[in-house]
C-alpha positions as YAML, in Angstrom:
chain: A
units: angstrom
residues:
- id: 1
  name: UNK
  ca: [-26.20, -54.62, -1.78]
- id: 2
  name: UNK
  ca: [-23.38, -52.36, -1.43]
- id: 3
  name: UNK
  ca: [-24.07, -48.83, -3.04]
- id: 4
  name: UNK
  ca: [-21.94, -46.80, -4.70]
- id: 5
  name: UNK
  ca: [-20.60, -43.29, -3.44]
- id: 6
  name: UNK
  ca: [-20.33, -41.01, -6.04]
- id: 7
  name: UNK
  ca: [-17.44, -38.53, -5.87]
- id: 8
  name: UNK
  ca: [-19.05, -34.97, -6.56]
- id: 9
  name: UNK
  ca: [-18.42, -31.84, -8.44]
- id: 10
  name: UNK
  ca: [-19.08, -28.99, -6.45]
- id: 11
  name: UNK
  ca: [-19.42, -26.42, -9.29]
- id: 12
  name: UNK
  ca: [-21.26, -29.33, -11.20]
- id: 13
  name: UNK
  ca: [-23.73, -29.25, -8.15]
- id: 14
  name: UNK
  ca: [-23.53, -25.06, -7.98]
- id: 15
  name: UNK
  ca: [-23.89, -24.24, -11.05]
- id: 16
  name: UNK
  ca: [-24.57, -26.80, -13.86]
- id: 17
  name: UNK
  ca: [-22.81, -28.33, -16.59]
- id: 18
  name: UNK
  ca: [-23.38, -25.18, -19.29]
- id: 19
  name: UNK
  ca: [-21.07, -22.80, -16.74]
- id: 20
  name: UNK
  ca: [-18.89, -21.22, -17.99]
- id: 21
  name: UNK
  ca: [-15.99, -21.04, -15.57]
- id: 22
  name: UNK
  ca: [-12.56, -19.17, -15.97]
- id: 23
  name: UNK
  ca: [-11.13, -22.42, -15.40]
- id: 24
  name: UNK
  ca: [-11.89, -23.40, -18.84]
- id: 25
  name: UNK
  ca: [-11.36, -20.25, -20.61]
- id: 26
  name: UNK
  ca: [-8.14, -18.23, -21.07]
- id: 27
  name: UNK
  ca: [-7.90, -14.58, -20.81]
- id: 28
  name: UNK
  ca: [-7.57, -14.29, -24.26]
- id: 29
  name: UNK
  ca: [-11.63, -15.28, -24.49]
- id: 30
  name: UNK
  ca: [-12.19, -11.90, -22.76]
- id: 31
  name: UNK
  ca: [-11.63, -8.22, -23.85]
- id: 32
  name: UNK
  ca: [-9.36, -6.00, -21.95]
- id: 33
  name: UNK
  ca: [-12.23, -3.79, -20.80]
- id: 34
  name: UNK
  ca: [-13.82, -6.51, -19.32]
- id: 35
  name: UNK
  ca: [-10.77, -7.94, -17.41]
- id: 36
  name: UNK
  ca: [-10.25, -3.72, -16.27]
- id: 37
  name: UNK
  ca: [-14.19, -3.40, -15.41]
- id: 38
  name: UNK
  ca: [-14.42, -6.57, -12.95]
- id: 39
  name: UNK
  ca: [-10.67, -7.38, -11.86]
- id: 40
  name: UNK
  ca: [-8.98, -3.83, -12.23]
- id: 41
  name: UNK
  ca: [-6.39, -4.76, -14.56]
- id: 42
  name: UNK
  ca: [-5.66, -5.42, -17.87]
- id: 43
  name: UNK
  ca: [-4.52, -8.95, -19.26]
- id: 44
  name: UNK
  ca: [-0.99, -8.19, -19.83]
- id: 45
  name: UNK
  ca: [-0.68, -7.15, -15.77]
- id: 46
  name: UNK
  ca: [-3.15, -10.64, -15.14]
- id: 47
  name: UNK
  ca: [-0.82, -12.35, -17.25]
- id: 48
  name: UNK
  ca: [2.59, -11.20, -15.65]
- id: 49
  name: UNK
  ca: [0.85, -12.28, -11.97]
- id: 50
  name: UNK
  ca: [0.12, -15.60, -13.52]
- id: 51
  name: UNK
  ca: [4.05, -15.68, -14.32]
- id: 52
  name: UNK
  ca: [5.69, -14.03, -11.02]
- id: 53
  name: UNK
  ca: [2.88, -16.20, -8.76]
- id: 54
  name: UNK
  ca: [1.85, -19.54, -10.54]
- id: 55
  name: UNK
  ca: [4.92, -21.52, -9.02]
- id: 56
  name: UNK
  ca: [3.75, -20.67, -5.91]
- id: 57
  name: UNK
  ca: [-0.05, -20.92, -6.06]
- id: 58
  name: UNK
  ca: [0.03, -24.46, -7.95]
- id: 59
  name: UNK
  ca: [0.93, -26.75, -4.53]
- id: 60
  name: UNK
  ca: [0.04, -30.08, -4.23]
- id: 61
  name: UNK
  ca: [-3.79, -30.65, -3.80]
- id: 62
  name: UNK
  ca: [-5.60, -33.84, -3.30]
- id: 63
  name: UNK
  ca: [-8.77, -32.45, -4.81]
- id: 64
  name: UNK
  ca: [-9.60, -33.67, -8.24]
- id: 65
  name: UNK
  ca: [-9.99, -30.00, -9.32]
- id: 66
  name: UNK
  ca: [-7.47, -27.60, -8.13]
- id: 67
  name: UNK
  ca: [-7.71, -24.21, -8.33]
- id: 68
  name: UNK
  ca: [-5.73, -22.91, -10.74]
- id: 69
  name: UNK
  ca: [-3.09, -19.72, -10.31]
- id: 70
  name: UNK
  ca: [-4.59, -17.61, -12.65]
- id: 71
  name: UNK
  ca: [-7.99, -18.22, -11.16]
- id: 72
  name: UNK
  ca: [-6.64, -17.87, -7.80]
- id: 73
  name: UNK
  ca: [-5.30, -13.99, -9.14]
- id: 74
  name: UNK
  ca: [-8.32, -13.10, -11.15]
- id: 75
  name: UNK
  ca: [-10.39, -13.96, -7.41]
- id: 76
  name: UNK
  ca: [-7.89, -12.02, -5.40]
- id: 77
  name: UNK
  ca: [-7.62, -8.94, -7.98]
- id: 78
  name: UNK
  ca: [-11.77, -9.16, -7.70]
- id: 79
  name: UNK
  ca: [-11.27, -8.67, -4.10]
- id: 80
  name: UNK
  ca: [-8.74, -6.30, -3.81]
- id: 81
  name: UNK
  ca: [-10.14, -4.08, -6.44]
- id: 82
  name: UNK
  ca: [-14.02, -4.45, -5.15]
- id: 83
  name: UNK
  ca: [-13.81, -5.11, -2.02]
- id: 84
  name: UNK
  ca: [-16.56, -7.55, -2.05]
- id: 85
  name: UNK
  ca: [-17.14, -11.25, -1.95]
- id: 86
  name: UNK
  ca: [-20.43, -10.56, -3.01]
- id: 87
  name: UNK
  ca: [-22.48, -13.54, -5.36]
- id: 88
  name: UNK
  ca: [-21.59, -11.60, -8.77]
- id: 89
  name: UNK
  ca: [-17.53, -11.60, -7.99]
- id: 90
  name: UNK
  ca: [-17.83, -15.40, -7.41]
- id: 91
  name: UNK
  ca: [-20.46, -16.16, -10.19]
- id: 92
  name: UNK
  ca: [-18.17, -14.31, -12.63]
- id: 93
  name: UNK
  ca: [-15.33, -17.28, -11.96]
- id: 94
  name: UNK
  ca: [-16.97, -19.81, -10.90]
- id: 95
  name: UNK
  ca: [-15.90, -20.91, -7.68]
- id: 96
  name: UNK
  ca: [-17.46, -20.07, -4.20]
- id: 97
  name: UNK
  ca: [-17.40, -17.26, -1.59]
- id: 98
  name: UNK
  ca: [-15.44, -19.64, 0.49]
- id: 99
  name: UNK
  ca: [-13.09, -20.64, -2.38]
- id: 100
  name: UNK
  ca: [-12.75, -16.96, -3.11]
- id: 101
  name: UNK
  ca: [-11.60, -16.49, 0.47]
- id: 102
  name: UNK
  ca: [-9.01, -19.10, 0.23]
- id: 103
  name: UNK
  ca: [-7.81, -17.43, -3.12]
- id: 104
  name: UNK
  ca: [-7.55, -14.19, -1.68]
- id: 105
  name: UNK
  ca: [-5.54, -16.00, 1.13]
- id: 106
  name: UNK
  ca: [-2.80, -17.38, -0.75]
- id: 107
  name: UNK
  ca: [-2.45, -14.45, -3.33]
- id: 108
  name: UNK
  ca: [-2.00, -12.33, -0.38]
- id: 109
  name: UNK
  ca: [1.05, -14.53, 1.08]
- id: 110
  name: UNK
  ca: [2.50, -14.91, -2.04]
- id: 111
  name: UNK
  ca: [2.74, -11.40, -2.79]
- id: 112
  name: UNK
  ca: [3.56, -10.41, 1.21]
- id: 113
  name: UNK
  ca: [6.33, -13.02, 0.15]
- id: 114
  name: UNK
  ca: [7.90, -11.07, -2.54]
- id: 115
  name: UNK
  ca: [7.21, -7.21, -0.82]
- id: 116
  name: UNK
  ca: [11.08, -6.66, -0.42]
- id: 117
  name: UNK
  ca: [11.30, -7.64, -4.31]
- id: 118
  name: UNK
  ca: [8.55, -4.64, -5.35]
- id: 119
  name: UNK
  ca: [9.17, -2.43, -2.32]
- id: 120
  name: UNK
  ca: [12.40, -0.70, -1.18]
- id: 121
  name: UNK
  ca: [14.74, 2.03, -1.58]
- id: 122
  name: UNK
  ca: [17.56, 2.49, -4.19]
- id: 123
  name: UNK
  ca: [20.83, 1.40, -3.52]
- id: 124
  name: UNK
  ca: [23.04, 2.59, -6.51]
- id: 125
  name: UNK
  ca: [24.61, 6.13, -6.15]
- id: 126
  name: UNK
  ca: [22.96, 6.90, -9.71]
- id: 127
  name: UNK
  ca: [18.95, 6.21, -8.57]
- id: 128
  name: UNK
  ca: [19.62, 7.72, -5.84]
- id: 129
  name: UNK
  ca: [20.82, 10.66, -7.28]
- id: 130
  name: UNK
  ca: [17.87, 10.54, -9.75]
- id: 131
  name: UNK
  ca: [15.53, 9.97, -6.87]
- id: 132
  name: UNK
  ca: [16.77, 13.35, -5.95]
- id: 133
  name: UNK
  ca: [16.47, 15.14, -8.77]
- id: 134
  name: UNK
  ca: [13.21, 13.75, -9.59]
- id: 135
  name: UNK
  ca: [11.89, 15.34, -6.07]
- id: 136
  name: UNK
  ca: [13.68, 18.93, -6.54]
- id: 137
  name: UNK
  ca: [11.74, 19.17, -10.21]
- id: 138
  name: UNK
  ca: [8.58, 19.20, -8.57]
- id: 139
  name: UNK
  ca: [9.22, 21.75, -5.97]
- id: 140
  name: UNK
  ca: [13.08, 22.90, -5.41]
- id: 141
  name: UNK
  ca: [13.10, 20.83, -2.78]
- id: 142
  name: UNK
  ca: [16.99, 19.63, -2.34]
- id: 143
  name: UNK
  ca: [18.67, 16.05, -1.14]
- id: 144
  name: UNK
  ca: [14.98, 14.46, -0.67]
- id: 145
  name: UNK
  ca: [15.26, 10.85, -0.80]
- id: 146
  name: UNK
  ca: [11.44, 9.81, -0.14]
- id: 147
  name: UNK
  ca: [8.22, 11.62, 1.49]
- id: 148
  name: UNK
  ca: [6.57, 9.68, 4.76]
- id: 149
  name: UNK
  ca: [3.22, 10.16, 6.33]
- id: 150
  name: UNK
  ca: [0.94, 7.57, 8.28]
- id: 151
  name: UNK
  ca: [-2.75, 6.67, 6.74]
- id: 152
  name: UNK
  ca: [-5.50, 4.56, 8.69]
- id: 153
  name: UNK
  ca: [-7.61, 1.52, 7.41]
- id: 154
  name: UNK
  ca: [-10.10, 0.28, 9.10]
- id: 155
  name: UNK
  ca: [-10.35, -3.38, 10.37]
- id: 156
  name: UNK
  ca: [-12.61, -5.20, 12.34]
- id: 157
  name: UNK
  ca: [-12.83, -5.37, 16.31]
- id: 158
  name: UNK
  ca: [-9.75, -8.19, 17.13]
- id: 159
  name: UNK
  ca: [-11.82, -8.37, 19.97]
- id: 160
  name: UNK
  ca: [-13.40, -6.64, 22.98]
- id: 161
  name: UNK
  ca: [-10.47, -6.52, 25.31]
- id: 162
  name: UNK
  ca: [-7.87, -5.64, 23.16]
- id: 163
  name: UNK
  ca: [-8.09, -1.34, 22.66]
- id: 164
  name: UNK
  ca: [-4.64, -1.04, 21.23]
- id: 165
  name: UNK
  ca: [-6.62, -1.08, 17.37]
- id: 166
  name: UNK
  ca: [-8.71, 1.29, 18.55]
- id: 167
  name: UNK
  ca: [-8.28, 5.08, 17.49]
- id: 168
  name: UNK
  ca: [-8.74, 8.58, 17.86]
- id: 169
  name: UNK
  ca: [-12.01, 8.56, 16.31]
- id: 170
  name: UNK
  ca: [-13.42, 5.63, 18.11]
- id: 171
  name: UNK
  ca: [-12.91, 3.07, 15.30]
- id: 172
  name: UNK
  ca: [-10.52, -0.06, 14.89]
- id: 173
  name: UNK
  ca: [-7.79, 0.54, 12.46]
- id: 174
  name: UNK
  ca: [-4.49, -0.19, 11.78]
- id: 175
  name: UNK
  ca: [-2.21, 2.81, 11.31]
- id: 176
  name: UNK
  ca: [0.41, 2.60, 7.77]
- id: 177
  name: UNK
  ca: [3.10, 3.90, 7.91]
- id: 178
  name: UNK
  ca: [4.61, 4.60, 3.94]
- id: 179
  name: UNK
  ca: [7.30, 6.04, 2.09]
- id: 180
  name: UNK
  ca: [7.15, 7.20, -1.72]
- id: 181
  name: UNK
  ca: [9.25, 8.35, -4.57]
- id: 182
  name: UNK
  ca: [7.97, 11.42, -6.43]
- id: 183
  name: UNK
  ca: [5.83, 8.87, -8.88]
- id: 184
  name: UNK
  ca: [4.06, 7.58, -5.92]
- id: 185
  name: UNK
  ca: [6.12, 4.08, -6.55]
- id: 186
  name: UNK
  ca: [6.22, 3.37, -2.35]
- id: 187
  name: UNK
  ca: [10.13, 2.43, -0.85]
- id: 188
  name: UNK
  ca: [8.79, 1.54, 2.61]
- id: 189
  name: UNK
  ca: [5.76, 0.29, 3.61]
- id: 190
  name: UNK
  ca: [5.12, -0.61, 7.36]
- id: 191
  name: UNK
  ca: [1.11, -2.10, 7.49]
- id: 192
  name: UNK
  ca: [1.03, -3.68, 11.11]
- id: 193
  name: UNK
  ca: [0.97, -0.97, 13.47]
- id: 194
  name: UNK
  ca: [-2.12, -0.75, 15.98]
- id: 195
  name: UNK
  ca: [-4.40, 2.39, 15.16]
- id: 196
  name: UNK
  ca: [-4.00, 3.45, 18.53]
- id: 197
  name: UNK
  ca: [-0.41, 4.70, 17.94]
- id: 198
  name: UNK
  ca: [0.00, 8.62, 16.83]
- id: 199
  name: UNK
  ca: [2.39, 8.77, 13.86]
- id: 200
  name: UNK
  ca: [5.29, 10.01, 15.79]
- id: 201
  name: UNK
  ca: [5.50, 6.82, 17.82]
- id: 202
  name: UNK
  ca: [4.71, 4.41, 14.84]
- id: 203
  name: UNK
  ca: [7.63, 6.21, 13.01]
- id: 204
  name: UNK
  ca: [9.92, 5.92, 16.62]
- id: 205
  name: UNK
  ca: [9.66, 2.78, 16.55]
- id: 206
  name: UNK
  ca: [9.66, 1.64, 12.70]
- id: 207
  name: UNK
  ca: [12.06, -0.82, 10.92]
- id: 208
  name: UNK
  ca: [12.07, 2.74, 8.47]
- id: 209
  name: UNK
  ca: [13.85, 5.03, 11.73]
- id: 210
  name: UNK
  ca: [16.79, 2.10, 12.20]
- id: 211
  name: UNK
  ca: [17.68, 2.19, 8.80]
- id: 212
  name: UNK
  ca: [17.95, 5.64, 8.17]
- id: 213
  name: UNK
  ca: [20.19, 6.10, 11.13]
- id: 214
  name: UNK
  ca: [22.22, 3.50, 10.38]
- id: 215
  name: UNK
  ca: [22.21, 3.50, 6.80]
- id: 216
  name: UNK
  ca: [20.42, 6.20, 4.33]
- id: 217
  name: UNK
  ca: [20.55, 9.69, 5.75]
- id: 218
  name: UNK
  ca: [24.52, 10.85, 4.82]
- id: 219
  name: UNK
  ca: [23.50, 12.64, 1.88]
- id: 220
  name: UNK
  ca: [19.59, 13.20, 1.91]
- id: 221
  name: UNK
  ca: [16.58, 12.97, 4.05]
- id: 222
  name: UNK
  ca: [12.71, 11.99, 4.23]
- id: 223
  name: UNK
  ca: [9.72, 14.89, 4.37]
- id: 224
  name: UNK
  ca: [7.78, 14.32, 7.06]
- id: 225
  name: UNK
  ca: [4.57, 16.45, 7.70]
- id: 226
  name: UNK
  ca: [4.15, 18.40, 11.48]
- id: 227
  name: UNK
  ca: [3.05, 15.33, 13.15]
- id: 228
  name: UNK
  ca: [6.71, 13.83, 13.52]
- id: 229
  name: UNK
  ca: [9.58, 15.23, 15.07]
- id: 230
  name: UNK
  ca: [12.55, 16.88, 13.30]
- id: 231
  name: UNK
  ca: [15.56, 14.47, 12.92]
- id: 232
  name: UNK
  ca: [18.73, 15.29, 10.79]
- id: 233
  name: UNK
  ca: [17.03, 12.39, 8.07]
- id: 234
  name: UNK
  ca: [13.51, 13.98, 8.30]
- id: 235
  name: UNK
  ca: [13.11, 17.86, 7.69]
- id: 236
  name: UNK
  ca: [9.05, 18.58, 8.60]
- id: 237
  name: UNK
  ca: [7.65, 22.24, 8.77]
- id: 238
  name: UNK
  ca: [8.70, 25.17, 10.23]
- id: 239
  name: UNK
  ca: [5.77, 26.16, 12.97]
- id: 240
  name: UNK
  ca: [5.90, 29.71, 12.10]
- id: 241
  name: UNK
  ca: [8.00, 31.07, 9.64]
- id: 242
  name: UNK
  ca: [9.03, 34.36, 9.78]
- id: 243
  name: UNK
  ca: [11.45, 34.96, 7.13]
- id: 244
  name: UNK
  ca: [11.14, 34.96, 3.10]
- id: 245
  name: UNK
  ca: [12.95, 31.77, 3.14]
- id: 246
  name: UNK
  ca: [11.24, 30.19, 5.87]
- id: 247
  name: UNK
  ca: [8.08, 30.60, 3.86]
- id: 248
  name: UNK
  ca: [9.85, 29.43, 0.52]
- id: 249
  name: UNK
  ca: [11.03, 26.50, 2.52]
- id: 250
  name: UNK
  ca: [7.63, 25.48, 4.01]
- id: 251
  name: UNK
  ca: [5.76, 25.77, 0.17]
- id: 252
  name: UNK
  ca: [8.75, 23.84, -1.04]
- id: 253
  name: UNK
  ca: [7.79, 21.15, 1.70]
- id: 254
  name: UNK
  ca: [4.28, 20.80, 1.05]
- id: 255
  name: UNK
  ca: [4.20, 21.43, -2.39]
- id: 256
  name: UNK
  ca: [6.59, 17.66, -2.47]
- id: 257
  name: UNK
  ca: [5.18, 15.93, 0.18]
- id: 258
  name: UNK
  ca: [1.57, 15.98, -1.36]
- id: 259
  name: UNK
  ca: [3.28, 13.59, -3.86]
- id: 260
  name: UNK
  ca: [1.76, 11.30, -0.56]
- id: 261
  name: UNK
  ca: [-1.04, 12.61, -0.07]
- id: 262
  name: UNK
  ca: [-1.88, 11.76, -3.60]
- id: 263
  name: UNK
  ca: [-0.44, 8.29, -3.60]
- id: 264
  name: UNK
  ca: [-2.69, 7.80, -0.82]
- id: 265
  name: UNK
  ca: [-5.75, 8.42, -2.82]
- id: 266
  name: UNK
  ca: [-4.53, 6.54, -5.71]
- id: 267
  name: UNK
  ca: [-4.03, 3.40, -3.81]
- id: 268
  name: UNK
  ca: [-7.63, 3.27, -1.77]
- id: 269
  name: UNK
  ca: [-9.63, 4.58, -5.26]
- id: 270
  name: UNK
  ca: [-7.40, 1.14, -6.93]
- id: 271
  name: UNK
  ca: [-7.63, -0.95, -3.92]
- id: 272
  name: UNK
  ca: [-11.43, -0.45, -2.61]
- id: 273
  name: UNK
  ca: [-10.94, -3.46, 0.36]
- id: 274
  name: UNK
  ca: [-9.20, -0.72, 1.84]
- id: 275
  name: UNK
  ca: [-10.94, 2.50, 1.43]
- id: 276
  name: UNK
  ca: [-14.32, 1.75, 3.78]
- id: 277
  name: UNK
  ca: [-17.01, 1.99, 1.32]
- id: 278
  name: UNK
  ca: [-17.32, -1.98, 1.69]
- id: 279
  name: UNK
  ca: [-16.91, -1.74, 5.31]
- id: 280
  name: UNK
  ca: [-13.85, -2.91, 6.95]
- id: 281
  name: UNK
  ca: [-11.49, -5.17, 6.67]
- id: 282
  name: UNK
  ca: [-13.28, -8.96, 8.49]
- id: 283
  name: UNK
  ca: [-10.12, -9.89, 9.31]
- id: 284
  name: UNK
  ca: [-7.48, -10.52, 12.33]
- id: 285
  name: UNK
  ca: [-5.09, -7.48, 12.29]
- id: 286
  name: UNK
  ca: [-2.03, -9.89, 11.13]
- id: 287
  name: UNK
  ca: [-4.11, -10.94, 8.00]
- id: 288
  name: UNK
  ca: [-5.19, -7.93, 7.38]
- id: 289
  name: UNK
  ca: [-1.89, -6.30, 7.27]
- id: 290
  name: UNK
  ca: [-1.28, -8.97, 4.81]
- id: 291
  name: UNK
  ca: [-3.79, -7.43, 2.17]
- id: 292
  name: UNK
  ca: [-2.80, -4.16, 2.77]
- id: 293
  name: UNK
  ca: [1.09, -4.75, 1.86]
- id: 294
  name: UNK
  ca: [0.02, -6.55, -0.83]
- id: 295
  name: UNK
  ca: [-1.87, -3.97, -2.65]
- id: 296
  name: UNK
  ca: [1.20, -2.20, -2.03]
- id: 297
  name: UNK
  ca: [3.25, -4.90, -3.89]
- id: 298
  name: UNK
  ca: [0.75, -4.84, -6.70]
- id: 299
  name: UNK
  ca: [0.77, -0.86, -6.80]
- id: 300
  name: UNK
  ca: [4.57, -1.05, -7.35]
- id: 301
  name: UNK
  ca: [3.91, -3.35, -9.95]
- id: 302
  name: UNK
  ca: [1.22, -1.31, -11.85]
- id: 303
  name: UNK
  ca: [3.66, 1.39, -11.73]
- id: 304
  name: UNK
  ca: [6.35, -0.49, -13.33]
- id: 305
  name: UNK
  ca: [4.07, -1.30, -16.06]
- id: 306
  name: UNK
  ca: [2.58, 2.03, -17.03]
- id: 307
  name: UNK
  ca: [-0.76, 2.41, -15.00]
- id: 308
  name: UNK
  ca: [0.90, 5.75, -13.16]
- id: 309
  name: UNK
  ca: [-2.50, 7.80, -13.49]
- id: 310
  name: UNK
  ca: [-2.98, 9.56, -10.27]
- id: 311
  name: UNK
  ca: [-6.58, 8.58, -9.58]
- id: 312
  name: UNK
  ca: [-8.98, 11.37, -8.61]
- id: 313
  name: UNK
  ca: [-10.18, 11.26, -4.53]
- id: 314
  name: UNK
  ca: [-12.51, 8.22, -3.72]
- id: 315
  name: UNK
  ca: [-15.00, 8.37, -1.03]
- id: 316
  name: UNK
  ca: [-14.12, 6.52, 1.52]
- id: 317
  name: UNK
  ca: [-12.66, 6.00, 5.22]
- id: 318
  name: UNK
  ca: [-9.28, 5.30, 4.44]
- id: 319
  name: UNK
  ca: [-7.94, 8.67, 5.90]
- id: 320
  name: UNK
  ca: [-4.37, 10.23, 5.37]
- id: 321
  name: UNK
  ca: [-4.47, 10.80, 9.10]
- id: 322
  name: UNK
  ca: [-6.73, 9.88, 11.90]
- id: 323
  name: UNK
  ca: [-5.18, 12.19, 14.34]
- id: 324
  name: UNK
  ca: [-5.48, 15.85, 14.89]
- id: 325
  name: UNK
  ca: [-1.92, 16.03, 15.62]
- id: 326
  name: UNK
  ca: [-0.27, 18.67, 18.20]
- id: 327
  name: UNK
  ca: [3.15, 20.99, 16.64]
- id: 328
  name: UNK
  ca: [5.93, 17.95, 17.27]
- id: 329
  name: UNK
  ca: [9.11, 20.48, 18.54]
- id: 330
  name: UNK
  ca: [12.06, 18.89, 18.22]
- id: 331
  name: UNK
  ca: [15.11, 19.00, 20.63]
- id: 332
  name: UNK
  ca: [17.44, 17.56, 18.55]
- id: 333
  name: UNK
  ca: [20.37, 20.74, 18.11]
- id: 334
  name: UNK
  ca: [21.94, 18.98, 14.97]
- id: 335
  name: UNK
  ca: [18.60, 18.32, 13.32]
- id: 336
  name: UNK
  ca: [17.86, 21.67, 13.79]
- id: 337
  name: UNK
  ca: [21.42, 23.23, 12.28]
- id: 338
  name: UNK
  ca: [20.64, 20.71, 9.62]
- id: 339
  name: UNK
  ca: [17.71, 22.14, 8.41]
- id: 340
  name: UNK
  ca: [18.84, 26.03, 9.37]
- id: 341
  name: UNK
  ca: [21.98, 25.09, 6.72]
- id: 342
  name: UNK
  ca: [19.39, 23.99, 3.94]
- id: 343
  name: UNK
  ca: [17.25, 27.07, 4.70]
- id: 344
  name: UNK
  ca: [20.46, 29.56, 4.31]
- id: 345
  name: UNK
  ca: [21.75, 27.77, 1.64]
- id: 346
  name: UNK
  ca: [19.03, 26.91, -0.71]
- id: 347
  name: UNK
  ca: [15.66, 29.19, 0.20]
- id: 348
  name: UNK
  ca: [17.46, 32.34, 1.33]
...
């Protein structure tokens, strides 16, 4: 006698027929403060995701129970914000740890998709010109366009042979190299680089250093902390000032590029996959260069819709730099006449 094979539910099997799963609830079931407490955001941000993403996260599935886009966001946002597949992320949705990796997976390339969309600089002479402005409120710094700095986050061996992840500190990391705008809304972001590279050769041979000498620097420049060299687009530090207006010039400097500094903290106390207190990242490098750009994408996108608090210092291992850097003294004549001309003209 021939016996029938019965197609089965996994969550039926997991979890029962009385789960509740947030495939059969909308977000409008839950508060706000719930959807902030266990995904990090509130249901207007979920919602837009659902909107920008859902084309691309509903493909073709022969399963009889696909996974549905917002799902897929809420499981990625659960990630990204906790760092964790742990059994509570993927009992609060319903699905499994391995589902939950697969979400995470295709969030991640959908937003690494649109990062040129969320992530770039101004082109218009009027944003850049407010760009500018914006920067010499906070510090009477002139002509600065963006502040750059390199910060570490720490991956998993790729494997034993390979040392180029490996940095100064012993660890495996891959070394970020980021620009931001005085609200900490990030115009480059370069995740792929191995942790083994100091900042001055991650920023020598950036996508960021091409086009800014072939395209951005006529009429403005990057600040760059001591650890990169001095290019007519990048004014760093003076070594030792001397003068009144050296010093003026130097507090300028670091008074603006902390705007960095503090985008830095913001992102790993939003983003906890990437600040080390969940360990690091268990992924290849490529992948996880992935989820870092695209907490980027979705910090450009919590700017744009009002959640610009500057977040107060997590503990963590994501570090602004992992290299005790040596004075970087430039022998470039016209960088240097470039940044003598804005120390006579405005700090003097």
């Amino acid at each position: 006698m021939a016996v029938p094979i019965a197609v089965l539910d996994c969550d039926l099997l997991l979890y029962g027929r009385g789960h509740r799963t947030l495939d059969r609830f909308k977000l409008e079931d839950v508060t706000d403060e719930y959807l902030v407490s266990t995904y990090g955001f509130p249901r207007q941000f979920i919602c837009y995701l659902v909107d920008l993403l859902g084309a691309t996260l509903s493909r073709p599935t022969q399963r009889s129970r696909a996974i549905s886009p917002e799902t897929q966001i809420l499981a990625a946002l659960g990630f990204y914000t906790s760092g964790s597949f742990q059994t509570r992320m993927g009992d609060a949705i319903g699905i499994s740890q391995a589902s939950m990796s697969r979400c995470v997976a295709n969030v991640t390339e959908a937003l690494v998709e649109r990062a040129s969309q969320f992530i770039h600089f101004p082109k218009d002479e009027a944003t850049v010109q407010t760009l500018k402005d914006d920067f010499y409120g906070l510090a009477g710094m002139p002509g600065v366009l963006g502040v750059v700095d390199c910060t570490h986050v720490a991956i998993k061996a790729p494997n034993a042979e390979d040392l180029s992840y490996v940095n100064r500190k012993g660890l495996h990391s891959l070394n970020c190299l980021m620009v931001c705008d005085s609200r900490g809304v990030l115009l480059s972001a370069e995740t792929h680089w191995p942790g083994s590279l100091p900042d001055c050769t991650v920023l020598e041979q950036a996508a960021l250093t091409s086009q800014f000498e072939t395209e951005l620097h006529k009429d403005g420049w990057l600040l760059g902390d001591s650890s990169f060299l001095l290019r007519t687009w990048l004014m760093t530090p003076l070594h030792i000032p001397e003068t009144p207006a050296e010093y003026r010039y130097n507090m300028a400097h670091s008074a603006t590029h902390n705007v960095i500094e503090r985008t830095f903290r913001t992102i790993r106390s939003r983003f906890r996959c990437l600040d080390g207190s969940k360990g690091t990242l268990q992924y290849s490098p490529e992948k996880s260069s992935h989820i870092i750009l695209a907490c980027c994408v979705l910090h450009n996108i919590s700017l744009q819709h009002g959640l610009d608090v500057w977040s107060a210092p997590a503990t963590g291992h994501m570090e602004q730099s992992e290299e005790e850097y040596e004075q970087m003294e430039s022998v470039d004549s016209e960088a240097c006449r470039v940044r003598q001309e804005l120390l006579l003209t405005h700090f003097s």
